[in-house]
Amino acid sequence: MGNSSLQIIAENVSVIASPKTWIEGGAIQQLQTTAKLPGMHRVVGMPDLHPGRGYPVGAAFFSIGRFYPALIGGDIGCGMRLLKTDLSIAKISLDKLVKRLGNIDAPLIEQSDVWRERVRSFQLQDSGFEQSLGTIGGGNHFAEIQQIIEVFDQDIFSAHGLDRKQVMLLVHSGSRGLGGHILREHIDQFGHLGLAEDDTAAIAYWQQHQQALDFALCNRRLIAERICANLATDAETVLDIHHNFLSEVSIDGVRGFIHRKGAAPADEGLIVIPGSRGDYSFVVQAVRGELASHSLFSLAHGAGRKWMRSECEARLKQRYTAAQLSRTALDSRVVCHDKGLIFEEAPEAYKPIDSVITSLQEAGLIKVVAKLKPLISYKTSGGCCV
DNA sequence: ATGTGC
């Protein structure tokens, strides 16, 4: 049976996207180039697919016998953490929350002895990047206060302890400088050739990769704790999912490696797929349908960029001032005192999240559980004045 | 993406 959300590009290259989903030609080209790497057996673009530095973002790659650290990229362990706070929607004021949130950009270990001890309590392996723990970083990373505005599957919703009356917190960050450092050292030594699975360097990479995953997970947890402390609330974690990582798996009895680059796993429980700061986010459950293995047990990780960062300011500054961009069409607040980022991360720079969710739904890969509306998107309090 | 590269 055909599926309008499955686009076959070549024998081992496909994209999960409805015909109306924005897919850049350059991203397809990168996908095809990647498919030709030695040992590469299948590549799949997700509906949020877009061009990256050499390799596409929003895709999963399955190789046999060797793997490619460059495909995972520099932000090893980047991911999403979703929490249900103790704040009740009915009682909050957004202006007050923005004020209470304050500035969360400085190193957490420098905030107090209590925080320093808290960071130490995770007993992370020494990395040299400890001062980045508890900080969001730049680019597309953010923390967002959200409200659940629609529930599509009450059973799954309740089973995960979700509650429409409670304020939600979403944290998107990764391994900061650590992952980049690991990739750079790898590339300096091996270029883009990848590693044979039984090479001693492969064992070393696995160790460093794990360190970055641990660091990134801990970072998101610390960011959430820091935000909750500022907001004088507590929170329960609903999910925490990496979308940049390598895993060793068997697909249809064939052992190999799934590289996920901006792709959420479909086999680790509930997933959140956020839209841009001016769009909704969706909590979804993966469905093990016909296309589950074809799509390498992966899902989109967000809306996906539509415009390159470098072109955003030129395209938008005629239409909006930076100050206007600190409010969105959904009436949410944007905390981003960095003039470059405010344009680069404008809602217009991203695909409509609807097209991404619909594509996954039509492909039979997800069941939509709930829809969340942004209230406050926090990027940074530093940088240039806005 | 990046306690950032030319």
PDB file of C-alpha atoms in Angstrom, chain A residues 183-336:
ATOM      1  CA  LEU A 183      33.738  15.343  18.001  1.00  0.00           C
ATOM      2  CA  ARG A 184      36.595  17.702  17.251  1.00  0.00           C
ATOM      3  CA  GLU A 185      39.187  15.349  18.707  1.00  0.00           C
ATOM      4  CA  HIS A 186      37.666  12.503  16.740  1.00  0.00           C
ATOM      5  CA  ILE A 187      37.641  14.431  13.437  1.00  0.00           C
ATOM      6  CA  ASP A 188      41.238  15.630  13.988  1.00  0.00           C
ATOM      7  CA  GLN A 189      42.329  12.017  14.164  1.00  0.00           C
ATOM      8  CA  PHE A 190      40.010  10.190  11.769  1.00  0.00           C
ATOM      9  CA  GLY A 191      38.378  12.795   9.545  1.00  0.00           C
ATOM     10  CA  HIS A 192      34.971  11.784   8.226  1.00  0.00           C
ATOM     11  CA  LEU A 193      35.837   8.145   7.522  1.00  0.00           C
ATOM     12  CA  GLY A 194      34.007   6.775  10.533  1.00  0.00           C
ATOM     13  CA  LEU A 195      35.212   3.848  12.640  1.00  0.00           C
ATOM     14  CA  ALA A 196      35.147   0.096  12.148  1.00  0.00           C
ATOM     15  CA  GLU A 197      33.050  -1.325  14.957  1.00  0.00           C
ATOM     16  CA  ASP A 198      35.902  -3.428  16.406  1.00  0.00           C
ATOM     17  CA  ASP A 199      38.544  -0.676  16.208  1.00  0.00           C
ATOM     18  CA  THR A 200      39.933   0.302  19.613  1.00  0.00           C
ATOM     19  CA  ALA A 201      39.053   3.899  18.723  1.00  0.00           C
ATOM     20  CA  ALA A 202      35.426   2.776  18.446  1.00  0.00           C
ATOM     21  CA  ILE A 203      35.513   1.594  22.041  1.00  0.00           C
ATOM     22  CA  ALA A 204      36.982   4.936  23.086  1.00  0.00           C
ATOM     23  CA  TYR A 205      34.272   6.814  21.201  1.00  0.00           C
ATOM     24  CA  TRP A 206      31.529   4.782  22.857  1.00  0.00           C
ATOM     25  CA  GLN A 207      32.972   5.736  26.236  1.00  0.00           C
ATOM     26  CA  GLN A 208      33.104   9.438  25.390  1.00  0.00           C
ATOM     27  CA  HIS A 209      29.663   9.314  23.769  1.00  0.00           C
ATOM     28  CA  GLN A 210      28.252   7.857  26.994  1.00  0.00           C
ATOM     29  CA  GLN A 211      29.971  10.563  29.023  1.00  0.00           C
ATOM     30  CA  ALA A 212      28.309  13.200  26.811  1.00  0.00           C
ATOM     31  CA  LEU A 213      24.880  11.548  27.168  1.00  0.00           C
ATOM     32  CA  ASP A 214      25.280  11.528  30.958  1.00  0.00           C
ATOM     33  CA  PHE A 215      26.423  15.146  30.934  1.00  0.00           C
ATOM     34  CA  ALA A 216      23.536  16.283  28.714  1.00  0.00           C
ATOM     35  CA  LEU A 217      20.881  14.477  30.739  1.00  0.00           C
ATOM     36  CA  CYS A 218      22.302  15.910  33.951  1.00  0.00           C
ATOM     37  CA  ASN A 219      22.449  19.372  32.377  1.00  0.00           C
ATOM     38  CA  ARG A 220      18.752  19.302  31.481  1.00  0.00           C
ATOM     39  CA  ARG A 221      17.933  18.080  34.962  1.00  0.00           C
ATOM     40  CA  LEU A 222      19.948  20.873  36.574  1.00  0.00           C
ATOM     41  CA  ILE A 223      18.383  23.500  34.307  1.00  0.00           C
ATOM     42  CA  ALA A 224      14.929  22.259  35.335  1.00  0.00           C
ATOM     43  CA  GLU A 225      15.870  22.273  39.032  1.00  0.00           C
ATOM     44  CA  ARG A 226      17.284  25.779  38.703  1.00  0.00           C
ATOM     45  CA  ILE A 227      14.143  27.080  37.018  1.00  0.00           C
ATOM     46  CA  CYS A 228      11.908  25.397  39.590  1.00  0.00           C
ATOM     47  CA  ALA A 229      13.953  26.911  42.412  1.00  0.00           C
ATOM     48  CA  ASN A 230      13.546  30.389  40.909  1.00  0.00           C
ATOM     49  CA  LEU A 231       9.825  29.861  40.392  1.00  0.00           C
ATOM     50  CA  ALA A 232       9.492  28.474  43.941  1.00  0.00           C
ATOM     51  CA  THR A 233       7.916  25.260  42.720  1.00  0.00           C
ATOM     52  CA  ASP A 234       8.609  21.561  42.422  1.00  0.00           C
ATOM     53  CA  ALA A 235       8.186  19.364  39.360  1.00  0.00           C
ATOM     54  CA  GLU A 236       7.757  15.771  38.248  1.00  0.00           C
ATOM     55  CA  THR A 237       9.662  14.624  35.177  1.00  0.00           C
ATOM     56  CA  VAL A 238       7.379  13.264  32.461  1.00  0.00           C
ATOM     57  CA  LEU A 239      10.105  12.356  29.978  1.00  0.00           C
ATOM     58  CA  ASP A 240      13.726  13.021  29.062  1.00  0.00           C
ATOM     59  CA  ILE A 241      14.764  11.962  25.571  1.00  0.00           C
ATOM     60  CA  HIS A 242      18.015  12.415  23.633  1.00  0.00           C
ATOM     61  CA  HIS A 243      17.680  13.120  19.896  1.00  0.00           C
ATOM     62  CA  ASN A 244      21.390  13.198  18.938  1.00  0.00           C
ATOM     63  CA  PHE A 245      22.940   9.824  19.722  1.00  0.00           C
ATOM     64  CA  LEU A 246      24.304   6.520  18.471  1.00  0.00           C
ATOM     65  CA  SER A 247      22.878   3.139  19.373  1.00  0.00           C
ATOM     66  CA  GLU A 248      23.681  -0.447  18.486  1.00  0.00           C
ATOM     67  CA  VAL A 249      20.561  -2.380  17.461  1.00  0.00           C
ATOM     68  CA  SER A 250      19.223  -5.294  15.466  1.00  0.00           C
ATOM     69  CA  ILE A 251      16.739  -4.465  12.716  1.00  0.00           C
ATOM     70  CA  ASP A 252      15.043  -7.457  11.082  1.00  0.00           C
ATOM     71  CA  GLY A 253      17.797  -9.656  12.513  1.00  0.00           C
ATOM     72  CA  VAL A 254      20.628  -7.483  11.173  1.00  0.00           C
ATOM     73  CA  ARG A 255      22.926  -5.938  13.773  1.00  0.00           C
ATOM     74  CA  GLY A 256      24.099  -2.412  13.091  1.00  0.00           C
ATOM     75  CA  PHE A 257      24.131   1.189  14.260  1.00  0.00           C
ATOM     76  CA  ILE A 258      21.371   3.771  14.281  1.00  0.00           C
ATOM     77  CA  HIS A 259      22.704   7.330  14.162  1.00  0.00           C
ATOM     78  CA  ARG A 260      20.043   9.787  15.222  1.00  0.00           C
ATOM     79  CA  LYS A 261      20.737  13.397  14.291  1.00  0.00           C
ATOM     80  CA  GLY A 262      17.780  15.493  15.344  1.00  0.00           C
ATOM     81  CA  ALA A 263      15.607  12.407  15.514  1.00  0.00           C
ATOM     82  CA  ALA A 264      13.754  11.182  18.584  1.00  0.00           C
ATOM     83  CA  PRO A 265      13.672   7.447  19.312  1.00  0.00           C
ATOM     84  CA  ALA A 266      10.324   5.729  18.775  1.00  0.00           C
ATOM     85  CA  ASP A 267      11.123   2.972  21.268  1.00  0.00           C
ATOM     86  CA  GLU A 268      11.734   4.851  24.509  1.00  0.00           C
ATOM     87  CA  GLY A 269       8.239   5.864  25.559  1.00  0.00           C
ATOM     88  CA  LEU A 270       6.464   9.198  25.346  1.00  0.00           C
ATOM     89  CA  ILE A 271       8.001  11.929  23.146  1.00  0.00           C
ATOM     90  CA  VAL A 272       7.541  15.688  22.976  1.00  0.00           C
ATOM     91  CA  ILE A 273       7.864  17.359  19.565  1.00  0.00           C
ATOM     92  CA  PRO A 274       8.100  21.124  20.029  1.00  0.00           C
ATOM     93  CA  GLY A 275       7.181  23.697  17.439  1.00  0.00           C
ATOM     94  CA  SER A 276       8.952  27.038  17.197  1.00  0.00           C
ATOM     95  CA  ARG A 277       8.571  29.512  20.057  1.00  0.00           C
ATOM     96  CA  GLY A 278       5.483  30.890  18.277  1.00  0.00           C
ATOM     97  CA  ASP A 279       3.878  27.513  17.676  1.00  0.00           C
ATOM     98  CA  TYR A 280       2.445  24.597  19.641  1.00  0.00           C
ATOM     99  CA  SER A 281       4.262  21.537  20.963  1.00  0.00           C
ATOM    100  CA  PHE A 282       2.863  18.005  20.902  1.00  0.00           C
ATOM    101  CA  VAL A 283       3.209  15.092  23.278  1.00  0.00           C
ATOM    102  CA  VAL A 284       3.026  11.947  21.188  1.00  0.00           C
ATOM    103  CA  GLN A 285       3.238   8.192  21.577  1.00  0.00           C
ATOM    104  CA  ALA A 286       5.103   6.184  18.951  1.00  0.00           C
ATOM    105  CA  VAL A 287       3.052   3.542  17.143  1.00  0.00           C
ATOM    106  CA  ARG A 288       4.759   0.331  16.048  1.00  0.00           C
ATOM    107  CA  GLY A 289       3.136   0.279  12.620  1.00  0.00           C
ATOM    108  CA  GLU A 290       4.203  -0.920   9.173  1.00  0.00           C
ATOM    109  CA  LEU A 291       6.725   1.885   8.736  1.00  0.00           C
ATOM    110  CA  ALA A 292       8.274   1.642  12.218  1.00  0.00           C
ATOM    111  CA  SER A 293      11.374  -0.302  11.147  1.00  0.00           C
ATOM    112  CA  HIS A 294      11.514   1.469   7.783  1.00  0.00           C
ATOM    113  CA  SER A 295      11.761   4.770   9.663  1.00  0.00           C
ATOM    114  CA  LEU A 296      14.525   3.292  11.835  1.00  0.00           C
ATOM    115  CA  PHE A 297      12.356   3.562  14.954  1.00  0.00           C
ATOM    116  CA  SER A 298      12.720   7.330  14.811  1.00  0.00           C
ATOM    117  CA  LEU A 299      10.524  10.418  14.892  1.00  0.00           C
ATOM    118  CA  ALA A 300      10.910  14.143  14.299  1.00  0.00           C
ATOM    119  CA  HIS A 301      12.558  16.143  17.096  1.00  0.00           C
ATOM    120  CA  GLY A 302      10.905  19.481  16.361  1.00  0.00           C
ATOM    121  CA  ALA A 303       9.582  21.707  13.588  1.00  0.00           C
ATOM    122  CA  GLY A 304      12.865  21.879  11.668  1.00  0.00           C
ATOM    123  CA  ARG A 305      14.379  25.019  10.226  1.00  0.00           C
ATOM    124  CA  LYS A 306      12.943  26.494   7.043  1.00  0.00           C
ATOM    125  CA  TRP A 307      15.442  29.371   6.723  1.00  0.00           C
ATOM    126  CA  MET A 308      19.186  29.435   7.245  1.00  0.00           C
ATOM    127  CA  ARG A 309      20.266  31.372  10.315  1.00  0.00           C
ATOM    128  CA  SER A 310      22.248  33.819   8.181  1.00  0.00           C
ATOM    129  CA  GLU A 311      19.208  34.970   6.181  1.00  0.00           C
ATOM    130  CA  CYS A 312      16.713  35.479   9.034  1.00  0.00           C
ATOM    131  CA  GLU A 313      17.552  39.003  10.139  1.00  0.00           C
ATOM    132  CA  ALA A 314      17.545  40.345   6.562  1.00  0.00           C
ATOM    133  CA  ARG A 315      14.185  38.692   5.866  1.00  0.00           C
ATOM    134  CA  LEU A 316      12.502  39.864   9.054  1.00  0.00           C
ATOM    135  CA  LYS A 317      13.909  43.227  10.126  1.00  0.00           C
ATOM    136  CA  GLN A 318      11.691  45.085   7.652  1.00  0.00           C
ATOM    137  CA  ARG A 319       8.611  43.476   9.152  1.00  0.00           C
ATOM    138  CA  TYR A 320       9.446  43.442  12.863  1.00  0.00           C
ATOM    139  CA  THR A 321      11.579  45.202  15.416  1.00  0.00           C
ATOM    140  CA  ALA A 322      13.467  42.976  17.850  1.00  0.00           C
ATOM    141  CA  ALA A 323      11.100  44.204  20.583  1.00  0.00           C
ATOM    142  CA  GLN A 324       8.037  43.051  18.598  1.00  0.00           C
ATOM    143  CA  LEU A 325       9.590  39.609  18.337  1.00  0.00           C
ATOM    144  CA  SER A 326       9.603  39.287  22.135  1.00  0.00           C
ATOM    145  CA  ARG A 327       5.864  38.561  21.907  1.00  0.00           C
ATOM    146  CA  THR A 328       4.425  35.869  19.672  1.00  0.00           C
ATOM    147  CA  ALA A 329       1.185  35.350  17.765  1.00  0.00           C
ATOM    148  CA  LEU A 330       0.121  32.980  20.564  1.00  0.00           C
ATOM    149  CA  ASP A 331       0.694  35.845  23.031  1.00  0.00           C
ATOM    150  CA  SER A 332       3.623  34.129  24.723  1.00  0.00           C
ATOM    151  CA  ARG A 333       6.628  36.003  26.096  1.00  0.00           C
ATOM    152  CA  VAL A 334      10.121  35.573  24.670  1.00  0.00           C
ATOM    153  CA  VAL A 335      13.133  36.211  26.896  1.00  0.00           C
ATOM    154  CA  CYS A 336      15.983  36.645  24.427  1.00  0.00           C
TER     155      CYS A 336
END
